[in-house]
Amino acid sequence: MRSRRAGQADLRRAHKNLSGLEDGGRFVRGDICDAKAVEEAMNGCDTVFNFAAESHVDRSLMGDPAHAGAFVQTDVYGVYVLLEEAKRQNVKKFVQVSTDEVYGDVSEGHSVETDPLEPRSPYSASKAGGELIARSYFVSHDMPVVITRGSNTFGPYQYPEKLLPLFVSNALDDQPLPMYGDGLQRRDWLHAEDHCRGILLAAEAGTPGEAYNIGGGNEKTNRDITQMILQLLDKPQSLIQTVADRPGHDRRYALNCDKIRALGWQPSRDFGADVAATVEWYRANEAWWRPLKNDAEYQQYYKRNYENRAQEQQPASR
Ligand code: TYD
C-alpha cells in the first residue's frame, strides 16, 4: 500500500518488482485510509508490514490539511484502518514501522525502547500516535503487534525531499544545498537493506507488544554527510547555502540497539561505500528523480519550504 506521495514511477517499479516475485506476489495500489482497498489488499495475508506513511518533517510543519493534516490522517488514522482489517483477518503478525524520532531530541546517550515517547514535530507526533494505536490493539485485542523504530534510512529510490537525495540531485545540477542552521545536527544513518533485515527479524522473532530500535551506528553531522556528497561528486563547497533552521529542529537522535541485536541482527554494511553507491545511483538514474523534481506539486513545496529560508547566504565553514 502506498502513502500519498508515492509517484507513478515508484508504483510502476513496485508493480514490476512484485510481479516478478517467484512466490506470486501481488501488487495492489491503494490508500491505507481506504478501508475497502485495505480489505482487498490484506485478504489472505498472514503478516502485515506497514511502511506507508507521510514521512517528511518539513512538510509536516506546513500546518494546512494537505500537509500537517495528511500526517495525522495517514500516520494515525491509516494505521487504525490497517489494524481493524488485520484484526478481522486474524493476521499472525502486524509490524508497525516507526522511527527513532518518536523519542524526540536526544542530547546525549542512546534511546532505549522503554524511554518515554517525546516527539516534537507533527511528523514524529503522528508516528508516535500510530505506534500507540497499534500497541493498544495488542493490549486491548491481543493482536500480535510488533513496532520497529528505525534511524535515518537511505539508499536508492528515496524521494528527493530528504537530505541525501535532495543534496545529491541539487549538487548534480549545481544548485545550492540548503543546510539548516549550523549543520551540526546529528543523525544515525542506516542503509535500507539493513533496515529491512531488522524489520523482517522483528516480524519473525520479535515479542508481540514490544518495540525494537534499529540503527546503523553511523552517527554523522549533516555537514559530514554534505562534505561526503560534495567530494564524491567533485563539487565545490560554495554550493552549501546556510539557511534558516527548521523550527523545533531536533539536534540529535541516537539509538541503543541491544534488543534487536539480541535477536541476532547487526548492521552489515559499509557506510562510506553505501553513500558512494547511493550517490552514484542518483547520478546514473536522473531519469527517475528528474520528473519527480519537475512535478508541479514538488516545485510548489520546494518554493514554500526554501524560499523564505534563504536569508543567510554566506557559505558554511567547517
Ligand atoms: P531529513 O532527511 O529531512 O530527515 P529527518 O528530518 O527525518 O532527520 O533531514 C536530515 C537532516 O538534514 C535533518 O537534521 C535536517 C537536515 N536538512 C537540511 O539541513 N536541509 C534540508 O534541505 C533537508 C531536507 C534536511
Coordinates of C-alpha atoms and ligand atoms in Angstrom, one line a residue:
M1 CA 0.0 0.0 0.0
R2 CA 1.2 3.5 -0.6
S3 CA 1.5 6.7 1.2
R4 CA 0.1 9.6 -0.7
R5 CA 3.3 10.8 -2.3
A6 CA 4.4 7.6 -3.9
G7 CA 5.0 8.7 -7.5
Q8 CA 3.8 6.9 -10.6
A9 CA 7.4 5.8 -11.3
D10 CA 7.6 4.2 -7.8
L11 CA 4.3 2.5 -8.3
R12 CA 5.3 1.1 -11.6
R13 CA 8.6 -0.1 -10.2
A14 CA 7.0 -1.7 -7.2
H15 CA 4.5 -3.4 -9.5
K16 CA 7.3 -4.7 -11.7
N17 CA 9.3 -5.9 -8.7
L18 CA 6.4 -7.6 -7.1
S19 CA 5.1 -9.1 -10.4
G20 CA 8.5 -10.8 -10.7
L21 CA 8.2 -12.5 -7.3
E22 CA 8.6 -16.2 -7.6
D23 CA 6.0 -16.8 -4.9
G24 CA 3.4 -14.9 -6.9
G25 CA 3.5 -11.6 -5.1
R26 CA 0.5 -9.3 -5.9
F27 CA 0.7 -5.6 -6.2
V28 CA -2.3 -3.6 -5.1
R29 CA -2.3 0.2 -5.4
G30 CA -4.4 1.8 -2.7
D31 CA -4.5 4.3 0.2
I32 CA -4.2 2.9 3.8
C33 CA -7.0 5.2 4.9
D34 CA -9.4 3.5 2.4
A35 CA -10.9 0.5 4.3
K36 CA -12.2 -1.1 1.2
A37 CA -8.8 -1.0 -0.6
V38 CA -7.2 -2.3 2.6
E39 CA -9.6 -5.2 2.9
E40 CA -8.9 -6.2 -0.7
A41 CA -5.1 -5.9 -0.3
M42 CA -4.9 -7.7 3.0
N43 CA -7.1 -10.6 2.0
G44 CA -5.3 -13.9 2.8
C45 CA -2.2 -12.3 4.3
D46 CA -0.7 -13.7 7.4
T47 CA 1.8 -10.9 8.1
V48 CA 1.3 -7.1 7.7
F49 CA 4.2 -4.7 7.4
N50 CA 3.1 -1.1 7.5
F51 CA 5.7 1.1 5.8
A52 CA 3.1 3.5 4.4
A53 CA 3.4 7.0 6.0
E54 CA 3.8 10.6 5.4
S55 CA 7.4 10.9 6.4
H56 CA 8.9 14.3 5.8
V57 CA 9.3 16.6 8.8
D58 CA 9.4 19.8 6.7
R59 CA 6.1 19.0 5.1
S60 CA 4.5 18.2 8.5
L61 CA 5.5 21.7 9.6
M62 CA 3.2 23.2 7.0
G63 CA 0.0 23.5 9.0
D64 CA -2.7 23.0 6.4
P65 CA -4.8 19.9 5.7
A66 CA -2.8 19.0 2.7
H67 CA 0.4 18.8 4.8
A68 CA 0.2 18.5 8.6
G69 CA -3.4 17.2 8.2
A70 CA -2.2 14.4 5.9
F71 CA 0.3 13.3 8.5
V72 CA -2.4 12.8 11.1
Q73 CA -4.7 11.2 8.6
T74 CA -2.2 8.7 7.1
D75 CA 0.1 8.0 10.1
V76 CA -2.6 7.7 12.7
Y77 CA -6.0 7.0 11.1
G78 CA -4.4 4.9 8.3
V79 CA -2.8 2.7 11.0
Y80 CA -6.2 2.3 12.7
V81 CA -7.7 1.2 9.3
L82 CA -5.0 -1.4 8.9
L83 CA -5.3 -2.7 12.4
E84 CA -9.1 -3.1 12.2
E85 CA -8.7 -5.2 9.0
A86 CA -5.8 -7.1 10.4
K87 CA -7.9 -7.9 13.5
R88 CA -10.8 -9.1 11.3
Q89 CA -8.5 -11.3 9.2
N90 CA -6.7 -12.6 12.3
V91 CA -3.2 -11.9 10.9
K92 CA -0.3 -13.7 12.6
K93 CA 1.9 -10.6 12.9
F94 CA 1.4 -6.9 12.4
V95 CA 4.6 -4.9 12.1
Q96 CA 4.3 -1.1 12.5
V97 CA 7.4 0.5 11.0
S98 CA 8.1 3.6 13.2
T99 CA 11.0 5.9 13.7
D100 CA 13.7 7.0 16.2
E101 CA 12.1 10.4 16.0
V102 CA 9.4 9.4 18.5
Y103 CA 12.0 9.7 21.3
G104 CA 12.4 13.4 20.5
D105 CA 15.8 15.2 20.8
V106 CA 18.5 13.1 22.4
S107 CA 21.3 15.4 23.5
E108 CA 23.4 12.6 24.9
G109 CA 23.4 8.9 25.3
H110 CA 21.2 6.5 23.3
S111 CA 17.5 5.9 23.4
V112 CA 16.3 2.5 24.7
E113 CA 12.8 1.1 23.9
T114 CA 11.4 1.9 27.3
D115 CA 12.3 5.6 27.2
P116 CA 9.3 7.9 27.1
L117 CA 8.0 9.0 23.7
E118 CA 8.6 12.7 23.5
P119 CA 8.0 13.6 19.8
R120 CA 8.5 17.3 18.9
S121 CA 7.4 17.7 15.3
P122 CA 3.9 17.0 13.8
Y123 CA 5.6 14.2 11.9
S124 CA 7.1 12.4 14.9
A125 CA 3.9 13.1 16.9
S126 CA 1.8 11.4 14.2
K127 CA 4.2 8.4 14.1
A128 CA 4.0 8.1 17.9
G129 CA 0.3 8.3 17.6
G130 CA 0.4 5.4 15.1
E131 CA 2.6 3.3 17.4
L132 CA 0.3 4.0 20.3
I133 CA -2.9 2.9 18.5
A134 CA -1.0 -0.2 17.3
R135 CA 0.1 -1.0 20.8
S136 CA -3.4 -0.5 22.1
Y137 CA -4.6 -3.3 19.7
F138 CA -2.1 -5.6 21.3
V139 CA -3.3 -4.7 24.8
S140 CA -7.0 -4.5 24.1
H141 CA -7.5 -7.1 21.4
D142 CA -4.5 -9.3 21.9
M143 CA -3.2 -8.6 18.4
P144 CA 0.4 -9.7 17.7
V145 CA 1.7 -6.2 17.1
V146 CA 5.5 -5.5 16.9
I147 CA 6.9 -2.0 16.5
T148 CA 10.2 -1.1 14.9
R149 CA 12.0 2.3 15.4
G150 CA 14.5 2.8 12.6
S151 CA 17.0 5.6 12.3
N152 CA 17.6 7.8 9.2
T153 CA 17.4 5.5 6.3
F154 CA 19.0 6.0 2.9
G155 CA 19.6 4.1 -0.4
P156 CA 18.3 4.2 -4.0
Y157 CA 14.8 5.4 -4.9
Q158 CA 14.4 7.8 -1.9
Y159 CA 12.1 10.6 -2.8
P160 CA 14.2 13.8 -3.4
E161 CA 12.8 15.8 -0.4
K162 CA 15.1 14.1 2.2
L163 CA 18.6 15.3 2.9
L164 CA 20.7 12.8 0.9
P165 CA 18.7 12.6 -2.4
L166 CA 17.9 16.3 -2.3
F167 CA 21.5 17.4 -1.8
V168 CA 22.9 14.9 -4.3
S169 CA 20.3 15.9 -7.0
N170 CA 20.8 19.6 -6.3
A171 CA 24.6 19.2 -6.5
L172 CA 24.4 17.4 -9.8
D173 CA 22.5 20.4 -11.1
D174 CA 25.0 22.9 -9.5
Q175 CA 22.1 24.2 -7.3
P176 CA 22.5 25.3 -3.7
L177 CA 22.4 22.7 -0.9
P178 CA 20.2 24.4 1.7
M179 CA 21.7 23.5 5.1
Y180 CA 19.5 24.2 8.1
G181 CA 21.1 26.3 10.8
D182 CA 24.7 25.3 11.8
G183 CA 24.5 21.9 10.1
L184 CA 25.8 20.3 13.3
Q185 CA 22.6 18.3 13.9
R186 CA 23.4 14.6 14.2
R187 CA 21.6 11.6 12.7
D188 CA 22.4 7.9 12.7
W189 CA 22.4 6.6 9.1
L190 CA 21.1 3.2 8.2
H191 CA 21.1 1.6 4.8
A192 CA 17.6 0.5 3.6
E193 CA 18.7 -3.1 3.3
D194 CA 20.0 -3.3 6.9
H195 CA 16.8 -1.6 8.0
C196 CA 14.6 -4.2 6.1
R197 CA 16.6 -7.1 7.6
G198 CA 15.9 -5.7 11.0
I199 CA 12.2 -5.3 10.3
L200 CA 12.0 -8.9 9.0
L201 CA 13.7 -10.3 12.0
A202 CA 11.4 -8.3 14.3
A203 CA 8.5 -9.8 12.5
E204 CA 9.9 -13.3 12.8
A205 CA 11.4 -13.3 16.2
G206 CA 10.1 -10.2 18.0
T207 CA 7.8 -10.5 21.0
P208 CA 4.3 -9.1 20.4
G209 CA 3.7 -5.8 22.2
E210 CA 7.3 -4.9 22.1
A211 CA 9.3 -2.2 20.2
Y212 CA 12.7 -2.7 18.6
N213 CA 15.2 0.0 17.8
I214 CA 17.1 -0.4 14.5
G215 CA 20.0 2.0 14.0
G216 CA 23.0 1.8 11.6
G217 CA 25.6 3.0 14.2
N218 CA 26.7 5.7 11.7
E219 CA 26.3 8.9 13.7
K220 CA 27.2 11.9 11.5
T221 CA 26.5 15.6 11.4
N222 CA 24.7 17.0 8.4
R223 CA 27.9 18.7 7.5
D224 CA 29.7 15.4 7.4
I225 CA 27.2 14.0 5.0
T226 CA 27.2 17.1 2.9
Q227 CA 31.0 17.0 2.6
M228 CA 30.9 13.4 1.6
I229 CA 28.4 14.2 -1.2
L230 CA 30.4 17.2 -2.5
Q231 CA 33.6 15.2 -2.5
L232 CA 32.1 12.2 -4.3
L233 CA 30.6 14.5 -7.0
D234 CA 33.7 16.7 -7.1
K235 CA 31.6 19.8 -6.5
P236 CA 32.7 23.0 -4.7
Q237 CA 32.0 23.9 -1.0
S238 CA 30.4 27.1 -2.3
L239 CA 27.3 25.1 -3.2
I240 CA 26.5 24.9 0.6
Q241 CA 23.9 27.6 1.4
T242 CA 23.3 28.1 5.1
V243 CA 19.6 28.8 5.6
A244 CA 17.3 29.5 8.5
D245 CA 16.9 26.4 10.8
R246 CA 13.9 24.1 10.8
P247 CA 11.6 25.2 13.6
G248 CA 11.9 22.9 16.6
H249 CA 14.7 21.0 14.9
D250 CA 15.9 18.0 16.9
R251 CA 19.7 18.2 17.2
R252 CA 20.3 14.6 17.6
Y253 CA 18.8 11.1 17.5
A254 CA 20.7 8.1 18.7
L255 CA 19.6 4.5 19.3
N256 CA 20.7 1.7 21.6
C257 CA 20.1 -1.4 19.5
D258 CA 20.9 -4.1 22.1
K259 CA 17.4 -5.5 21.9
I260 CA 17.3 -6.3 18.2
R261 CA 20.9 -7.4 18.4
A262 CA 19.9 -10.0 21.0
L263 CA 17.5 -11.4 18.3
G264 CA 20.5 -11.8 16.0
W265 CA 20.5 -8.6 14.0
Q266 CA 23.5 -6.4 13.4
P267 CA 24.3 -3.8 10.8
S268 CA 26.2 -5.4 7.9
R269 CA 27.0 -2.6 5.6
D270 CA 30.0 -0.3 4.9
F271 CA 28.7 3.3 5.3
G272 CA 31.2 5.0 3.1
A273 CA 30.8 2.5 0.3
D274 CA 27.0 2.7 0.6
V275 CA 26.9 6.5 0.5
A276 CA 29.2 6.4 -2.6
A277 CA 27.0 3.8 -4.2
T278 CA 23.9 5.8 -3.5
V279 CA 25.4 9.0 -4.9
E280 CA 26.4 7.0 -7.9
W281 CA 22.9 5.6 -8.2
Y282 CA 21.4 9.2 -8.3
R283 CA 24.0 10.2 -10.9
A284 CA 23.1 7.2 -13.1
N285 CA 19.3 7.4 -12.6
E286 CA 18.4 11.0 -13.3
A287 CA 15.5 9.7 -15.4
W288 CA 14.0 8.5 -12.1
W289 CA 14.4 11.6 -10.0
R290 CA 14.2 14.5 -12.5
P291 CA 10.4 14.0 -13.3
L292 CA 9.7 14.0 -9.6
K293 CA 11.6 17.2 -9.1
N294 CA 9.9 18.8 -12.1
D295 CA 6.4 17.9 -10.8
A296 CA 4.3 20.9 -10.1
E297 CA 3.4 19.8 -6.5
Y298 CA 7.1 19.3 -5.7
Q299 CA 8.1 22.6 -7.1
Q300 CA 5.4 24.3 -5.1
Y301 CA 6.6 22.5 -1.9
Y302 CA 10.2 23.4 -2.6
K303 CA 9.4 27.1 -3.1
R304 CA 7.3 27.2 0.0
N305 CA 9.8 25.4 2.2
Y306 CA 13.0 27.1 1.0
E307 CA 12.1 30.5 -0.5
N308 CA 11.9 32.4 2.8
R309 CA 14.7 30.5 4.5
A310 CA 17.5 31.6 2.2
Q311 CA 18.2 34.9 4.0
E312 CA 21.6 33.7 5.3
Q313 CA 23.5 33.4 2.1
Q314 CA 27.1 33.1 3.3
P315 CA 28.7 29.7 2.7
A316 CA 29.0 27.5 5.7
S317 CA 32.5 26.9 7.1
R318 CA 33.6 23.8 8.9
Ligands
TYD1 P1 15.8 14.6 6.7 O1 16.4 13.9 5.5 O2 14.6 15.5 6.3 O3 15.4 13.6 7.8 P2 14.9 13.8 9.3 O4 14.4 15.2 9.5 O5 13.9 12.8 9.4 O6 16.2 13.5 10.2 O7 16.9 15.6 7.3 C1 18.1 15.0 7.8 C2 18.8 16.2 8.5 O8 19.2 17.1 7.4 C3 18.0 17.0 9.5 O9 18.8 17.4 10.6 C4 17.5 18.2 8.7 C5 18.7 18.4 7.7 N1 18.3 19.0 6.4 C6 18.9 20.2 6.0 O10 19.8 20.7 6.6 N2 18.5 20.7 4.8 C7 17.5 20.2 4.0 O11 17.1 20.7 3.0 C8 16.9 18.9 4.5 C9 15.8 18.3 3.7 C10 17.3 18.4 5.7

